[in-house]
CSV table of C-alpha atoms and ligand atoms in Angstrom, one decimal:
chain,number,residue,atom,x,y,z
A,1007,ASN,CA,6.7,61.8,-14.3
A,1008,VAL,CA,8.1,58.6,-13.5
A,1009,GLU,CA,8.5,59.9,-9.9
A,1010,PHE,CA,4.4,60.1,-9.7
A,1011,SER,CA,3.5,57.4,-11.1
A,1012,ILE,CA,5.6,55.4,-9.2
A,1013,SER,CA,4.9,57.1,-6.0
A,1014,ASP,CA,1.2,55.5,-7.4
A,1015,VAL,CA,2.2,51.9,-7.4
A,1016,LYS,CA,0.7,49.3,-4.6
A,1017,LYS,CA,2.1,45.8,-5.5
A,1018,SER,CA,5.6,45.5,-6.6
A,1019,ALA,CA,4.0,43.3,-9.7
A,1020,GLU,CA,3.3,46.6,-11.2
A,1021,LEU,CA,6.6,48.5,-10.1
A,1022,GLU,CA,8.1,45.2,-12.0
A,1023,GLU,CA,5.7,46.3,-15.2
A,1024,ILE,CA,7.2,50.1,-15.1
A,1025,ARG,CA,10.5,48.8,-15.0
A,1026,VAL,CA,9.2,46.8,-18.4
A,1027,LEU,CA,7.7,50.0,-19.7
A,1028,PHE,CA,10.7,52.7,-19.4
A,1029,LEU,CA,13.8,50.2,-18.8
A,1030,GLY,CA,12.1,46.7,-21.0
A,1031,LYS,CA,13.9,45.6,-24.4
A,1032,LYS,CA,10.9,47.6,-26.2
A,1033,GLY,CA,10.9,50.7,-23.7
A,1034,TYR,CA,10.8,53.8,-23.6
A,1035,ILE,CA,14.4,54.8,-23.0
A,1036,SER,CA,15.9,51.9,-25.6
A,1037,GLN,CA,13.3,54.3,-28.1
A,1038,ILE,CA,15.1,56.9,-27.2
A,1039,ILE,CA,18.4,54.9,-28.1
A,1040,GLU,CA,17.5,54.5,-31.4
A,1041,GLN,CA,16.2,58.3,-32.1
A,1042,MET,CA,19.8,58.6,-31.6
A,1043,ARG,CA,21.3,56.8,-35.0
A,1044,ASN,CA,20.9,59.8,-37.2
A,1045,MET,CA,22.4,62.3,-34.2
A,1046,THR,CA,25.7,63.6,-35.4
A,1047,HIS,CA,28.6,62.4,-33.1
A,1048,GLU,CA,28.5,65.3,-30.5
A,1049,GLU,CA,24.7,65.3,-30.1
A,1050,LYS,CA,25.0,61.6,-29.7
A,1051,ARG,CA,27.4,62.1,-26.4
A,1052,SER,CA,25.5,64.4,-24.9
A,1053,THR,CA,22.6,62.6,-25.1
A,1054,GLY,CA,24.1,59.8,-23.6
A,1055,GLN,CA,25.1,61.3,-20.8
A,1056,LEU,CA,21.6,62.8,-20.2
A,1057,ILE,CA,20.0,59.0,-20.4
A,1058,ASN,CA,22.1,57.8,-18.9
A,1059,ILE,CA,21.4,60.3,-16.1
A,1060,LEU,CA,17.7,59.5,-16.4
A,1061,LYS,CA,17.8,55.7,-16.1
A,1062,ASN,CA,19.8,55.8,-13.0
A,1063,GLU,CA,17.4,57.9,-11.6
A,1064,ILE,CA,14.0,55.3,-12.7
A,1065,GLU,CA,16.2,52.5,-11.2
A,1066,ALA,CA,17.5,54.2,-7.8
A,1067,ASN,CA,13.3,54.8,-8.0
A,1068,LEU,CA,12.1,51.4,-8.5
A,1069,LYS,CA,14.5,50.5,-6.4
A,1070,ARG,CA,13.5,52.1,-3.0
A,1071,LYS,CA,10.0,51.5,-3.8
A,1072,PHE,CA,10.4,48.0,-3.9
A,1073,LEU,CA,12.3,48.1,-0.9
A,1074,ILE,CA,8.8,49.7,0.4
A,1075,ILE,CA,6.4,47.7,-1.5
A,1076,SER,CA,7.7,44.3,-0.2
A,1077,ALA,CA,8.6,45.1,3.9
A,1078,GLU,CA,4.9,45.5,3.3
A,1079,GLU,CA,4.6,42.8,1.3
A,1080,GLU,CA,6.1,40.6,3.7
A,1081,GLU,CA,4.4,42.0,6.7
A,1082,ILE,CA,0.8,41.1,5.0
A,1083,ARG,CA,2.2,37.9,3.8
A,1084,LEU,CA,2.6,37.0,7.5
A,1085,LYS,CA,-0.6,38.3,8.2
A,1086,ASN,CA,-2.3,35.8,6.9
A,1087,GLU,CA,0.1,33.0,7.4
A,1088,LYS,CA,-0.5,33.3,10.9
A,1089,ILE,CA,-2.2,30.0,12.7
A,1090,ASP,CA,-5.0,30.4,14.9
A,1091,ILE,CA,-4.0,27.6,17.4
A,1092,THR,CA,-6.9,28.1,18.4
A,1093,LEU,CA,-9.5,26.7,16.0
A,1094,PRO,CA,-11.0,23.0,16.1
A,1095,GLY,CA,-9.5,20.6,13.8
A,1096,ARG,CA,-11.3,19.3,10.2
A,1097,ARG,CA,-12.1,15.6,10.7
A,1098,ILE,CA,-10.0,13.2,8.6
A,1099,SER,CA,-11.6,10.1,9.6
A,1100,ASN,CA,-14.4,10.3,7.3
A,1101,HIS,CA,-12.1,10.1,4.9
A,1102,VAL,CA,-9.1,8.4,5.1
A,1103,THR,CA,-9.0,4.4,6.5
A,1104,LYS,CA,-6.9,1.8,7.5
A,1105,HIS,CA,-5.1,-0.1,4.8
A,1106,PRO,CA,-7.6,-2.7,3.1
A,1107,ILE,CA,-4.4,-5.1,4.3
A,1108,ILE,CA,-4.3,-4.2,7.5
A,1109,GLU,CA,-8.3,-4.3,7.7
A,1110,ILE,CA,-8.7,-7.2,6.9
A,1111,ILE,CA,-6.2,-8.9,9.4
A,1112,ASN,CA,-8.5,-7.3,11.8
A,1113,ILE,CA,-11.4,-8.7,10.9
A,1114,LEU,CA,-9.7,-12.1,11.1
A,1115,LYS,CA,-8.0,-11.8,14.3
A,1116,ILE,CA,-10.7,-10.2,15.8
A,1117,THR,CA,-12.6,-13.6,14.3
A,1118,ALA,CA,-10.3,-15.8,15.2
A,1119,ILE,CA,-10.5,-14.7,18.4
A,1120,ASP,CA,-14.1,-14.7,19.1
A,1121,LEU,CA,-13.4,-19.2,18.1
A,1122,GLY,CA,-10.9,-19.2,20.7
A,1123,PHE,CA,-7.3,-18.9,18.6
A,1124,ASN,CA,-4.6,-17.6,20.1
A,1125,PHE,CA,-2.3,-16.0,18.4
A,1126,VAL,CA,1.6,-16.8,18.2
A,1127,ASP,CA,4.1,-14.8,16.5
A,1128,GLY,CA,6.6,-16.7,13.9
A,1129,ASN,CA,9.2,-16.2,12.3
A,1130,GLU,CA,10.0,-14.6,9.2
A,1131,ILE,CA,13.4,-16.1,8.1
A,1132,VAL,CA,13.1,-19.5,9.4
A,1133,SER,CA,15.0,-23.4,9.0
A,1134,GLU,CA,14.6,-25.2,5.7
A,1135,PHE,CA,13.1,-27.8,8.3
A,1136,PHE,CA,10.9,-26.1,9.7
A,1137,ASN,CA,9.1,-24.9,6.3
A,1138,PHE,CA,8.5,-27.8,4.4
A,1139,GLU,CA,10.7,-31.0,6.3
A,1140,ALA,CA,9.1,-31.0,9.6
A,1141,LEU,CA,6.1,-30.2,7.2
A,1142,ASN,CA,6.8,-33.5,5.3
A,1143,ILE,CA,7.8,-32.1,2.4
A,1144,PRO,CA,11.4,-33.6,2.2
A,1145,GLN,CA,13.8,-32.5,0.0
A,1146,ASN,CA,13.4,-33.1,-3.5
A,1147,HIS,CA,9.2,-32.8,-3.8
A,1148,PRO,CA,7.9,-31.8,-6.4
A,1149,ALA,CA,5.8,-29.5,-3.6
A,1150,ARG,CA,8.6,-28.1,-2.9
A,1151,GLN,CA,9.2,-26.0,-6.8
A,1152,MET,CA,5.7,-25.1,-6.8
A,1153,GLN,CA,6.6,-22.4,-3.7
A,1154,ASP,CA,9.3,-21.2,-5.5
A,1155,THR,CA,11.7,-20.5,-2.4
A,1156,LEU,CA,13.6,-17.5,-1.2
A,1157,TYR,CA,17.3,-18.7,0.4
A,1158,ILE,CA,19.9,-16.4,2.7
A,1159,LYS,CA,22.0,-16.2,1.3
A,1160,ASN,CA,25.3,-17.3,3.3
A,1161,ILE,CA,23.7,-19.5,6.0
A,1162,PRO,CA,23.1,-23.1,5.8
A,1163,ASN,CA,19.0,-23.9,5.6
A,1164,ALA,CA,17.4,-20.5,6.4
A,1165,LEU,CA,14.9,-19.3,4.0
A,1166,LEU,CA,12.2,-16.8,4.4
A,1167,ARG,CA,9.1,-18.4,5.1
A,1168,THR,CA,6.7,-19.3,2.2
A,1169,HIS,CA,3.9,-19.8,3.9
A,1170,THR,CA,2.4,-19.2,7.6
A,1171,SER,CA,2.2,-23.4,8.3
A,1172,ALA,CA,6.1,-22.9,9.4
A,1173,VAL,CA,4.9,-21.3,11.8
A,1174,GLN,CA,3.1,-25.1,12.9
A,1175,VAL,CA,5.4,-27.3,14.3
A,1176,GLU,CA,7.4,-25.1,15.4
A,1177,TYR,CA,5.1,-24.0,18.3
A,1178,GLY,CA,3.4,-28.4,18.6
A,1179,SER,CA,6.5,-29.1,18.9
A,1180,LEU,CA,7.5,-26.0,22.3
A,1181,VAL,CA,3.9,-27.3,23.6
A,1182,PRO,CA,1.8,-29.9,24.6
A,1183,PRO,CA,-1.8,-30.8,22.5
A,1184,PRO,CA,-4.6,-29.3,23.3
A,1185,ILE,CA,-3.4,-26.4,20.5
A,1186,LYS,CA,-5.4,-23.9,19.3
A,1187,ILE,CA,-3.2,-21.1,18.1
A,1188,ALA,CA,-3.4,-18.5,14.4
A,1189,SER,CA,-0.5,-16.5,13.0
A,1190,VAL,CA,-0.4,-13.9,10.4
A,1191,GLY,CA,2.1,-12.4,8.5
A,1192,ARG,CA,4.4,-11.9,5.9
A,1193,VAL,CA,5.4,-14.5,3.6
A,1194,TYR,CA,8.3,-14.6,0.3
A,1195,ARG,CA,8.2,-16.5,-2.8
A,1196,ALA,CA,10.5,-16.1,-5.9
A,1197,ASP,CA,7.4,-15.2,-8.2
A,1198,GLU,CA,7.5,-12.3,-11.2
A,1199,VAL,CA,5.8,-9.1,-9.8
A,1200,ASP,CA,2.7,-9.4,-12.3
A,1201,GLN,CA,-0.9,-8.2,-11.7
A,1202,THR,CA,-1.9,-11.2,-9.1
A,1203,HIS,CA,1.7,-12.3,-8.3
A,1204,SER,CA,3.6,-10.2,-5.2
A,1205,PRO,CA,7.3,-11.9,-4.1
A,1206,MET,CA,5.9,-11.0,-0.5
A,1207,PHE,CA,2.0,-11.4,0.4
A,1208,HIS,CA,0.3,-12.2,3.4
A,1209,GLN,CA,-1.6,-15.2,5.4
A,1210,ILE,CA,-3.3,-16.5,8.5
A,1211,GLU,CA,-2.8,-20.1,9.5
A,1212,MET,CA,-4.9,-21.3,11.9
A,1213,MET,CA,-4.5,-24.7,13.6
A,1214,HIS,CA,-6.3,-26.3,15.9
A,1215,ILE,CA,-5.4,-29.9,17.8
A,1216,ASP,CA,-7.7,-31.9,20.3
A,1217,LYS,CA,-9.5,-34.8,20.9
A,1218,ASP,CA,-12.3,-35.5,17.9
A,1219,ILE,CA,-11.4,-33.4,15.5
A,1220,SER,CA,-12.9,-33.8,12.4
A,1221,ILE,CA,-13.3,-31.7,9.1
A,1222,ALA,CA,-16.4,-30.1,10.3
A,1223,ASN,CA,-14.6,-28.3,12.7
A,1224,LEU,CA,-12.9,-27.0,9.7
A,1225,LYS,CA,-15.8,-26.9,8.1
A,1226,TYR,CA,-16.9,-24.7,10.4
A,1227,CYS,CA,-14.3,-22.3,11.0
A,1228,CYS,CA,-13.7,-21.5,7.1
A,1229,THR,CA,-17.3,-20.9,6.9
A,1230,HIS,CA,-17.1,-18.4,10.1
A,1231,ILE,CA,-13.9,-16.7,8.4
A,1232,ILE,CA,-15.3,-15.8,5.0
A,1233,SER,CA,-18.7,-14.4,6.5
A,1234,SER,CA,-17.0,-11.9,8.9
A,1235,VAL,CA,-13.9,-11.5,5.9
A,1236,PHE,CA,-16.3,-10.1,3.6
A,1237,GLU,CA,-19.0,-8.9,6.8
A,1238,LYS,CA,-22.5,-11.1,4.2
A,1239,ASP,CA,-24.6,-13.7,5.6
A,1240,ILE,CA,-22.8,-17.1,4.9
A,1241,ASN,CA,-26.5,-17.7,2.4
A,1242,ASP,CA,-24.8,-14.9,0.6
A,1243,ILE,CA,-21.5,-16.1,-0.3
A,1244,ILE,CA,-21.0,-18.1,-3.1
A,1245,PHE,CA,-17.7,-20.7,-2.1
A,1246,ARG,CA,-16.6,-24.8,-2.2
A,1247,PHE,CA,-14.6,-26.9,-1.3
A,1248,ARG,CA,-12.8,-28.7,-3.6
A,1249,THR,CA,-10.4,-31.7,-2.6
A,1250,SER,CA,-6.7,-31.3,-3.2
A,1251,TYR,CA,-2.9,-32.3,-2.2
A,1252,PHE,CA,-1.0,-31.1,0.3
A,1253,PRO,CA,2.0,-33.3,1.8
A,1254,PHE,CA,1.1,-31.7,5.4
A,1255,THR,CA,-2.6,-32.7,5.6
A,1256,GLU,CA,-4.9,-35.2,4.5
A,1257,PRO,CA,-7.3,-35.1,3.2
A,1258,SER,CA,-6.2,-31.4,2.2
A,1259,ILE,CA,-8.9,-28.9,0.7
A,1260,GLU,CA,-8.7,-25.7,-1.4
A,1261,ILE,CA,-11.4,-22.9,-0.9
A,1262,ASP,CA,-12.6,-21.5,-3.6
A,1263,ILE,CA,-15.0,-18.6,-4.1
A,1264,GLY,CA,-17.3,-18.2,-6.5
A,1265,CYS,CA,-17.2,-14.8,-8.7
A,1266,ILE,CA,-18.4,-12.2,-11.2
A,1267,LYS,CA,-15.1,-11.9,-13.5
A,1268,ASP,CA,-17.0,-8.8,-16.0
A,1269,ASP,CA,-14.9,-8.5,-20.0
A,1270,GLU,CA,-12.6,-5.6,-18.8
A,1271,ASN,CA,-11.3,-8.0,-15.9
A,1272,ASN,CA,-13.3,-6.3,-13.1
A,1273,ILE,CA,-14.3,-9.5,-10.5
A,1274,ILE,CA,-16.6,-9.2,-7.8
A,1275,LEU,CA,-18.1,-11.7,-5.2
A,1276,ALA,CA,-21.5,-13.1,-6.6
A,1277,SER,CA,-24.5,-14.0,-4.6
A,1278,ASN,CA,-26.0,-16.1,-7.1
A,1279,LYS,CA,-24.6,-19.9,-8.3
A,1280,ASN,CA,-25.9,-19.4,-11.5
A,1281,ASP,CA,-23.9,-15.9,-12.1
A,1282,VAL,CA,-20.7,-17.6,-10.9
A,1283,ASN,CA,-18.1,-17.4,-13.9
A,1284,LYS,CA,-15.3,-17.6,-12.0
A,1285,TRP,CA,-13.8,-19.3,-8.9
A,1286,LEU,CA,-10.9,-17.2,-6.9
A,1287,GLU,CA,-8.9,-19.7,-4.2
A,1288,LEU,CA,-8.8,-18.0,-1.0
A,1289,GLY,CA,-6.4,-20.8,0.9
A,1290,GLY,CA,-5.6,-24.3,1.6
A,1291,ALA,CA,-7.1,-26.4,4.4
A,1292,GLY,CA,-7.1,-30.2,5.6
A,1293,ILE,CA,-6.6,-32.7,9.0
A,1294,ILE,CA,-3.4,-32.5,9.9
A,1295,HIS,CA,-0.9,-35.2,8.5
A,1296,GLN,CA,-0.3,-37.9,10.3
A,1297,LYS,CA,3.7,-37.7,9.6
A,1298,VAL,CA,3.7,-33.8,11.1
A,1299,LEU,CA,2.2,-35.0,14.3
A,1300,GLN,CA,4.8,-37.2,14.9
A,1301,ASN,CA,7.0,-34.3,14.2
A,1302,MET,CA,6.1,-32.5,17.1
A,1303,ASN,CA,5.7,-35.5,19.4
A,1304,ILE,CA,2.1,-35.4,19.0
A,1305,ASN,CA,1.1,-39.0,19.3
A,1306,PRO,CA,-1.9,-39.6,15.9
A,1307,GLN,CA,-4.3,-42.2,17.9
A,1308,GLU,CA,-4.8,-39.7,20.7
A,1309,TRP,CA,-5.0,-36.2,18.7
A,1310,SER,CA,-6.1,-34.9,15.7
A,1311,GLY,CA,-6.3,-31.5,14.4
A,1312,PHE,CA,-6.8,-29.1,11.5
A,1313,ALA,CA,-4.8,-26.5,10.0
A,1314,LEU,CA,-6.1,-24.2,7.3
A,1315,GLY,CA,-3.9,-21.5,5.3
A,1316,PHE,CA,-5.9,-18.2,3.3
A,1317,GLY,CA,-4.2,-15.2,1.2
A,1318,ILE,CA,-5.0,-11.9,2.6
A,1319,GLU,CA,-4.4,-9.9,-0.4
A,1320,ARG,CA,-7.0,-11.7,-2.5
A,1321,MET,CA,-9.5,-11.1,0.2
A,1322,ALA,CA,-8.3,-7.2,0.2
A,1323,MET,CA,-8.8,-7.4,-3.5
A,1324,LEU,CA,-11.8,-9.3,-3.7
A,1325,LYS,CA,-13.9,-6.9,-0.8
A,1326,LYS,CA,-12.1,-3.8,-2.3
A,1327,ASN,CA,-12.2,-4.0,-6.0
A,1328,ILE,CA,-8.4,-3.7,-6.3
A,1329,THR,CA,-7.5,-5.3,-9.7
A,1330,ASP,CA,-3.5,-4.7,-9.3
A,1331,ILE,CA,-1.7,-6.2,-6.2
A,1332,ARG,CA,0.0,-3.6,-6.8
A,1333,HIS,CA,-1.9,-1.3,-5.2
A,1334,LEU,CA,-1.4,-3.1,-2.3
A,1335,TYR,CA,2.1,-1.9,-2.0
A,1336,GLU,CA,2.5,2.1,-4.1
A,1337,GLY,CA,1.5,3.5,-0.8
A,1338,ASP,CA,-0.7,6.3,-2.9
A,1339,ILE,CA,-3.8,7.6,-0.3
A,1340,ARG,CA,-6.2,7.3,-3.4
A,1341,LEU,CA,-6.0,4.1,-2.1
A,1342,MET,CA,-7.2,4.3,1.7
A,1343,LYS,CA,-9.9,7.1,0.5
A,1344,ASN,CA,-11.4,5.5,-2.6
A,1345,TRP,CA,-11.6,1.9,-2.2
B,1822,LIG,N1,0.6,-23.8,3.1
B,1822,LIG,C1,-0.2,-24.0,2.2
B,1822,LIG,C2,-0.2,-23.0,1.8
B,1822,LIG,O1,0.2,-22.0,1.9
B,1822,LIG,C3,-2.0,-23.2,2.8
B,1822,LIG,C4,-2.3,-24.4,4.1
B,1822,LIG,C5,-1.8,-24.2,5.2
B,1822,LIG,C6,-2.8,-26.0,3.6
B,1822,LIG,C7,-2.7,-25.2,6.1
B,1822,LIG,C8,-3.0,-26.5,3.9
B,1822,LIG,C9,-3.0,-26.1,5.6
B,1822,LIG,O2,-0.5,-23.0,0.0
């Protein structure tokens, strides 16, 4: 009956079931062998021969059938796998958006261009001079400790820029005023990685030098940027200008944004001043220090300017409710889908 049951089989998985049934450890053949225990020597020999023939016969049949079935299965598989290139593509743009950092950078670029700024590229590896000295941060100045610097091994005075302010003097010393530039890119600091720190992050820098530039121009620019980035009317965002200190601006301010922080450390933008229980610093700014203007060969009696620098990760995290800065760099597609 073996041949009969095998010929009915349609799938290779069923064939395997039959193999186990006959040839498996507890299969029919094993059962027969088990019963041979009580036989005489002669009986064992003749029965053994018969069993061997039977076993080979079953194996051969199984194998023959297997070759037929697997060829059929292969054919079906190939037929199913055939790609219909005439089918319309699936839309993915509804589900996947830009990376949050890129999204913010794009908004910042459009906004800065609207405000009349031109974008310039700076280098990520800069001299100590442009990152520090030219910005009125001499050696041993405590501000150098404020920004833990990554130096380039074996190249004296070369470092990874700690802020995009490094672009300012380099550009300003090449091009005479009026100057209205912006620059965006990566900056580096020797910070330990944690929920809110990364040794690499992004900043945007804007610098405007002209006749009669005042802090009013700076405030207008900051306000416009905050409103564009968060895509809200500025009256619906709580923010403040706080006096601060940077060696390269005088006076200096920092821009804080009012937030609501809950028990689980989720931080969202506040829309009412009374709800604010956490102020987050978005960036620094100020009126360019006279010494810095002089370092660009610009006459401070004739010209004045403002500079500002915003952290882009901060903006992205606030806007997209991202609670850990590391999520921005892990390449997890869910970052773009859900957030
Ligand atoms: N460079 C400063 C920082 O990284 C920010 C800043 C830019 C401050 C321009 C004043 C003017 O913290």
